[in-house]
Amino acid sequence: MFVEDSLAATHTPDDLFSPVNGCRLVAPYHDGYLIEANLNQFNRLAQVIENPTNYSIQADISRVESLTPFAPQDRARGRSIEDLWQAAPEEDGARLFVVWLAPFRTRQARELLLERVDLLSQQQILLPVLPTLRLLSGPAGSPDEPREVAPSCQSGIARAMRNYRNTGVGRGTVRIRSREALGQLLASGASFRVDPVRQIRVAAPGEGAHPSIPFDIADAPTVGVVDGGLHASS
């Protein structure tokens, strides 16, 4: 979609890419949308673009910058396999990624995709994340005594598959052992987006006094105050 020079950068072209024309908008993607299209109705879509039947379709056409097939490199959102691999945190000889299952609309397409995901899991291309124990403060012995909570036995892969079967949307955190396995995942068509898991880093607090609020809110009907600190008096 046109973004920088468009008067309606967030316009959704659902009149042009509609079931009537053999298309469905299935997910936002970058500065545009991911479209599931019926290959047998491409001629119908081309005719509508060449001879739009109403102003709504004309408005959609005016805001579409380009229409291209979804390729394996699009699943990495323009990044190389090496860049993805280096950005992902390590765990037990593998690296952690968030995998978004391709959002097909028909039940038959979803079931075929789930079969492919199950095959990737059997081939050890998609590995479940190792379970971890959580420490919580609770009333095991005393109110402040830490206690261990057993992890869920269900893997991120299984949860993603269950959600996908029920809603058509599914994502999960997985382990991938090698760059080659990552490439196989991207080429499989099972996912439309693969992201490295973001690493959580602890930052030291700043020094000095909190800045004063730059306006007087004593008698003002304040809806809310937003600042950058966790301990500011405001």
mmCIF file of C-alpha atoms in Angstrom:
data_model
loop_
_atom_site.group_PDB
_atom_site.id
_atom_site.type_symbol
_atom_site.label_atom_id
_atom_site.label_comp_id
_atom_site.label_asym_id
_atom_site.label_seq_id
_atom_site.Cartn_x
_atom_site.Cartn_y
_atom_site.Cartn_z
ATOM 1 C CA MET A 1 0.000 0.000 0.000
ATOM 2 C CA PHE A 2 1.072 3.600 -0.563
ATOM 3 C CA VAL A 3 2.060 4.990 2.831
ATOM 4 C CA GLU A 4 4.213 8.122 2.730
ATOM 5 C CA ASP A 5 2.292 9.996 0.025
ATOM 6 C CA SER A 6 -1.193 8.596 0.620
ATOM 7 C CA LEU A 7 -4.039 10.562 2.123
ATOM 8 C CA ALA A 8 -5.320 7.341 3.691
ATOM 9 C CA ALA A 9 -2.323 5.210 4.550
ATOM 10 C CA THR A 10 -4.406 2.820 6.658
ATOM 11 C CA HIS A 11 -7.089 2.273 4.022
ATOM 12 C CA THR A 12 -8.004 -1.415 3.813
ATOM 13 C CA PRO A 13 -8.641 -2.557 0.209
ATOM 14 C CA ASP A 14 -11.351 -5.052 1.103
ATOM 15 C CA ASP A 15 -13.636 -4.055 -1.797
ATOM 16 C CA LEU A 16 -11.051 -5.005 -4.403
ATOM 17 C CA PHE A 17 -9.661 -8.069 -2.623
ATOM 18 C CA SER A 18 -13.001 -9.625 -1.717
ATOM 19 C CA PRO A 19 -14.465 -13.142 -2.014
ATOM 20 C CA VAL A 20 -16.445 -11.922 -5.037
ATOM 21 C CA ASN A 21 -13.106 -11.501 -6.825
ATOM 22 C CA GLY A 22 -11.645 -14.727 -5.474
ATOM 23 C CA CYS A 23 -9.564 -13.084 -2.730
ATOM 24 C CA ARG A 24 -9.512 -12.650 1.033
ATOM 25 C CA LEU A 25 -7.472 -10.331 3.230
ATOM 26 C CA VAL A 26 -5.977 -12.602 5.877
ATOM 27 C CA ALA A 27 -3.386 -10.548 7.782
ATOM 28 C CA PRO A 28 -1.616 -7.172 7.850
ATOM 29 C CA TYR A 29 1.965 -7.360 6.643
ATOM 30 C CA HIS A 30 4.586 -4.584 6.723
ATOM 31 C CA ASP A 31 2.970 -1.592 5.011
ATOM 32 C CA GLY A 32 0.310 -3.672 3.341
ATOM 33 C CA TYR A 33 -1.723 -6.844 3.594
ATOM 34 C CA LEU A 34 -1.366 -10.559 3.022
ATOM 35 C CA ILE A 35 -3.969 -11.848 0.569
ATOM 36 C CA GLU A 36 -5.139 -15.397 -0.015
ATOM 37 C CA ALA A 37 -6.203 -15.714 -3.643
ATOM 38 C CA ASN A 38 -7.913 -18.396 -5.710
ATOM 39 C CA LEU A 39 -5.594 -19.091 -8.659
ATOM 40 C CA ASN A 40 -8.565 -20.070 -10.821
ATOM 41 C CA GLN A 41 -10.074 -16.578 -10.444
ATOM 42 C CA PHE A 42 -7.040 -14.450 -11.274
ATOM 43 C CA ASN A 43 -8.628 -13.488 -14.590
ATOM 44 C CA ARG A 44 -11.641 -12.170 -12.693
ATOM 45 C CA LEU A 45 -9.401 -10.040 -10.477
ATOM 46 C CA ALA A 46 -7.505 -8.700 -13.513
ATOM 47 C CA GLN A 47 -10.778 -7.731 -15.215
ATOM 48 C CA VAL A 48 -11.973 -5.868 -12.127
ATOM 49 C CA ILE A 49 -8.670 -3.955 -11.921
ATOM 50 C CA GLU A 50 -8.838 -3.014 -15.602
ATOM 51 C CA ASN A 51 -12.555 -2.123 -15.473
ATOM 52 C CA PRO A 52 -13.582 -1.245 -11.898
ATOM 53 C CA THR A 53 -17.317 -1.399 -11.339
ATOM 54 C CA ASN A 54 -17.713 1.199 -8.579
ATOM 55 C CA TYR A 55 -15.956 4.025 -6.742
ATOM 56 C CA SER A 56 -15.010 1.859 -3.762
ATOM 57 C CA ILE A 57 -12.957 -0.453 -5.961
ATOM 58 C CA GLN A 58 -11.418 2.549 -7.729
ATOM 59 C CA ALA A 59 -10.385 3.961 -4.337
ATOM 60 C CA ASP A 60 -8.791 0.622 -3.413
ATOM 61 C CA ILE A 61 -6.877 0.478 -6.697
ATOM 62 C CA SER A 62 -5.573 4.028 -6.222
ATOM 63 C CA ARG A 63 -3.985 3.088 -2.902
ATOM 64 C CA VAL A 64 -2.314 -0.177 -3.956
ATOM 65 C CA GLU A 65 1.340 0.352 -4.817
ATOM 66 C CA SER A 66 2.230 -3.199 -5.848
ATOM 67 C CA LEU A 67 0.948 -6.761 -5.840
ATOM 68 C CA THR A 68 3.560 -9.529 -5.699
ATOM 69 C CA PRO A 69 3.594 -13.268 -4.895
ATOM 70 C CA PHE A 70 4.528 -14.174 -1.338
ATOM 71 C CA ALA A 71 8.044 -15.635 -1.516
ATOM 72 C CA PRO A 72 10.171 -17.510 1.089
ATOM 73 C CA GLN A 73 12.270 -14.386 1.744
ATOM 74 C CA ASP A 74 9.073 -12.533 2.694
ATOM 75 C CA ARG A 75 8.605 -14.935 5.591
ATOM 76 C CA ALA A 76 11.857 -13.555 7.021
ATOM 77 C CA ARG A 77 10.632 -9.996 6.324
ATOM 78 C CA GLY A 78 13.645 -9.108 4.210
ATOM 79 C CA ARG A 79 16.273 -10.530 6.561
ATOM 80 C CA SER A 80 18.730 -13.235 5.622
ATOM 81 C CA ILE A 81 18.786 -16.624 7.321
ATOM 82 C CA GLU A 82 22.141 -15.703 8.859
ATOM 83 C CA ASP A 83 20.736 -12.455 10.315
ATOM 84 C CA LEU A 84 17.753 -14.308 11.790
ATOM 85 C CA TRP A 85 19.989 -16.983 13.240
ATOM 86 C CA GLN A 86 22.417 -14.553 14.870
ATOM 87 C CA ALA A 87 19.588 -12.486 16.381
ATOM 88 C CA ALA A 88 17.954 -15.460 18.132
ATOM 89 C CA PRO A 89 18.938 -16.437 21.711
ATOM 90 C CA GLU A 90 20.480 -19.853 22.309
ATOM 91 C CA GLU A 91 19.003 -22.680 24.371
ATOM 92 C CA ASP A 92 20.395 -26.210 24.693
ATOM 93 C CA GLY A 93 22.283 -26.206 21.390
ATOM 94 C CA ALA A 94 19.419 -24.600 19.476
ATOM 95 C CA ARG A 95 17.986 -21.120 18.950
ATOM 96 C CA LEU A 96 14.588 -19.729 19.892
ATOM 97 C CA PHE A 97 12.124 -18.371 17.320
ATOM 98 C CA VAL A 98 8.496 -17.296 17.226
ATOM 99 C CA VAL A 99 6.702 -19.017 14.346
ATOM 100 C CA TRP A 100 3.429 -17.615 12.946
ATOM 101 C CA LEU A 101 1.374 -20.222 11.086
ATOM 102 C CA ALA A 102 0.114 -19.201 7.648
ATOM 103 C CA PRO A 103 -3.436 -17.817 8.172
ATOM 104 C CA PHE A 104 -5.410 -19.813 5.621
ATOM 105 C CA ARG A 105 -9.171 -19.340 5.685
ATOM 106 C CA THR A 106 -10.592 -22.707 4.565
ATOM 107 C CA ARG A 107 -10.689 -25.641 6.961
ATOM 108 C CA GLN A 108 -9.169 -27.968 4.372
ATOM 109 C CA ALA A 109 -6.160 -25.669 3.907
ATOM 110 C CA ARG A 110 -5.710 -25.393 7.687
ATOM 111 C CA GLU A 111 -5.742 -29.158 8.136
ATOM 112 C CA LEU A 112 -3.145 -29.610 5.388
ATOM 113 C CA LEU A 113 -0.953 -26.980 7.033
ATOM 114 C CA LEU A 114 -1.281 -28.679 10.422
ATOM 115 C CA GLU A 115 -0.183 -31.948 8.841
ATOM 116 C CA ARG A 116 2.892 -30.158 7.510
ATOM 117 C CA VAL A 117 3.656 -28.664 10.934
ATOM 118 C CA ASP A 118 3.322 -32.105 12.517
ATOM 119 C CA LEU A 119 5.728 -33.498 9.910
ATOM 120 C CA LEU A 120 8.255 -30.727 10.616
ATOM 121 C CA SER A 121 8.015 -31.611 14.297
ATOM 122 C CA GLN A 122 8.560 -35.317 13.603
ATOM 123 C CA GLN A 123 11.577 -34.468 11.439
ATOM 124 C CA GLN A 124 13.075 -32.507 14.385
ATOM 125 C CA ILE A 125 13.005 -29.261 12.383
ATOM 126 C CA LEU A 126 10.593 -27.724 14.901
ATOM 127 C CA LEU A 127 11.534 -28.584 18.478
ATOM 128 C CA PRO A 128 9.541 -27.690 21.597
ATOM 129 C CA VAL A 129 10.985 -25.186 24.040
ATOM 130 C CA LEU A 130 12.398 -26.842 27.139
ATOM 131 C CA PRO A 131 10.087 -26.433 30.170
ATOM 132 C CA THR A 132 11.253 -24.171 32.979
ATOM 133 C CA LEU A 133 10.190 -23.743 36.596
ATOM 134 C CA ARG A 134 8.713 -20.479 37.786
ATOM 135 C CA LEU A 135 9.240 -18.976 41.237
ATOM 136 C CA LEU A 136 6.194 -17.320 42.753
ATOM 137 C CA SER A 137 5.503 -15.750 46.130
ATOM 138 C CA GLY A 138 2.554 -17.514 47.648
ATOM 139 C CA PRO A 139 1.014 -19.042 50.751
ATOM 140 C CA ALA A 140 2.933 -22.332 50.669
ATOM 141 C CA GLY A 141 4.542 -21.752 54.076
ATOM 142 C CA SER A 142 4.564 -18.028 54.626
ATOM 143 C CA PRO A 143 3.183 -15.157 52.547
ATOM 144 C CA ASP A 144 6.621 -14.223 51.251
ATOM 145 C CA GLU A 145 8.081 -17.691 50.771
ATOM 146 C CA PRO A 146 9.040 -18.451 47.132
ATOM 147 C CA ARG A 147 7.560 -21.646 45.761
ATOM 148 C CA GLU A 148 8.090 -23.619 42.560
ATOM 149 C CA VAL A 149 5.288 -24.024 40.052
ATOM 150 C CA ALA A 150 5.423 -26.994 37.702
ATOM 151 C CA PRO A 151 5.613 -25.994 34.039
ATOM 152 C CA SER A 152 2.870 -26.792 31.569
ATOM 153 C CA CYS A 153 3.409 -30.092 29.780
ATOM 154 C CA GLN A 154 1.965 -28.725 26.548
ATOM 155 C CA SER A 155 4.561 -27.329 24.151
ATOM 156 C CA GLY A 156 4.301 -24.063 22.262
ATOM 157 C CA ILE A 157 3.928 -26.079 19.063
ATOM 158 C CA ALA A 158 0.913 -27.974 20.415
ATOM 159 C CA ARG A 159 -0.745 -24.781 21.684
ATOM 160 C CA ALA A 160 -0.186 -23.034 18.358
ATOM 161 C CA MET A 161 -1.700 -25.981 16.476
ATOM 162 C CA ARG A 162 -4.730 -26.107 18.775
ATOM 163 C CA ASN A 163 -5.377 -22.365 18.479
ATOM 164 C CA TYR A 164 -4.879 -22.512 14.725
ATOM 165 C CA ARG A 165 -7.380 -25.338 14.329
ATOM 166 C CA ASN A 166 -9.965 -23.430 16.377
ATOM 167 C CA THR A 167 -9.443 -19.865 15.136
ATOM 168 C CA GLY A 168 -7.217 -19.927 12.049
ATOM 169 C CA VAL A 169 -4.565 -17.955 13.938
ATOM 170 C CA GLY A 170 -1.639 -19.588 15.683
ATOM 171 C CA ARG A 171 1.875 -18.773 16.792
ATOM 172 C CA GLY A 172 4.312 -20.465 19.097
ATOM 173 C CA THR A 173 7.869 -20.343 20.399
ATOM 174 C CA VAL A 174 10.042 -23.155 19.072
ATOM 175 C CA ARG A 175 13.668 -24.283 19.071
ATOM 176 C CA ILE A 176 15.552 -24.724 15.805
ATOM 177 C CA ARG A 177 18.881 -26.525 15.838
ATOM 178 C CA SER A 178 20.611 -25.237 12.713
ATOM 179 C CA ARG A 179 20.576 -22.666 9.948
ATOM 180 C CA GLU A 180 19.656 -25.454 7.542
ATOM 181 C CA ALA A 181 16.585 -26.354 9.602
ATOM 182 C CA LEU A 182 15.602 -22.677 9.697
ATOM 183 C CA GLY A 183 15.851 -22.565 5.906
ATOM 184 C CA GLN A 184 13.681 -25.686 5.642
ATOM 185 C CA LEU A 185 11.038 -24.050 7.836
ATOM 186 C CA LEU A 186 11.008 -20.895 5.710
ATOM 187 C CA ALA A 187 10.739 -22.930 2.510
ATOM 188 C CA SER A 188 7.989 -25.217 3.838
ATOM 189 C CA GLY A 189 5.164 -22.687 3.520
ATOM 190 C CA ALA A 190 3.900 -23.563 7.010
ATOM 191 C CA SER A 191 4.663 -20.095 8.360
ATOM 192 C CA PHE A 192 4.199 -16.615 6.955
ATOM 193 C CA ARG A 193 6.426 -14.992 9.588
ATOM 194 C CA VAL A 194 9.416 -16.158 11.633
ATOM 195 C CA ASP A 195 10.955 -13.857 14.251
ATOM 196 C CA PRO A 196 13.843 -14.374 16.684
ATOM 197 C CA VAL A 197 12.698 -14.403 20.294
ATOM 198 C CA ARG A 198 13.511 -11.050 21.850
ATOM 199 C CA GLN A 199 16.034 -11.279 24.614
ATOM 200 C CA ILE A 200 15.173 -9.673 27.954
ATOM 201 C CA ARG A 201 17.986 -7.664 29.486
ATOM 202 C CA VAL A 202 18.020 -6.058 32.916
ATOM 203 C CA ALA A 203 18.956 -2.391 32.893
ATOM 204 C CA ALA A 204 20.357 -0.500 35.856
ATOM 205 C CA PRO A 205 18.206 2.371 37.144
ATOM 206 C CA GLY A 206 19.343 5.913 36.495
ATOM 207 C CA GLU A 207 20.780 8.213 39.101
ATOM 208 C CA GLY A 208 19.569 11.514 40.451
ATOM 209 C CA ALA A 209 16.230 12.964 41.471
ATOM 210 C CA HIS A 210 13.089 12.604 39.428
ATOM 211 C CA PRO A 211 12.337 15.660 37.290
ATOM 212 C CA SER A 212 9.468 17.828 38.393
ATOM 213 C CA ILE A 213 6.197 17.743 36.504
ATOM 214 C CA PRO A 214 6.272 20.613 33.971
ATOM 215 C CA PHE A 215 2.726 21.725 34.726
ATOM 216 C CA ASP A 216 0.417 22.188 37.685
ATOM 217 C CA ILE A 217 -2.105 19.371 38.043
ATOM 218 C CA ALA A 218 -3.331 20.207 41.515
ATOM 219 C CA ASP A 219 -6.647 21.706 40.351
ATOM 220 C CA ALA A 220 -6.784 20.260 36.843
ATOM 221 C CA PRO A 221 -9.202 17.499 35.789
ATOM 222 C CA THR A 222 -6.400 15.047 35.029
ATOM 223 C CA VAL A 223 -7.278 11.918 33.062
ATOM 224 C CA GLY A 224 -3.814 10.418 33.361
ATOM 225 C CA VAL A 225 -0.128 11.219 33.614
ATOM 226 C CA VAL A 226 2.441 9.207 31.674
ATOM 227 C CA ASP A 227 6.141 9.263 32.563
ATOM 228 C CA GLY A 228 9.116 6.999 32.021
ATOM 229 C CA GLY A 229 9.734 5.777 35.536
ATOM 230 C CA LEU A 230 8.380 3.032 37.762
ATOM 231 C CA HIS A 231 8.955 4.881 41.010
ATOM 232 C CA ALA A 232 8.168 8.524 40.181
ATOM 233 C CA SER A 233 5.834 10.175 42.668
ATOM 234 C CA SER A 234 3.432 11.070 39.867
#
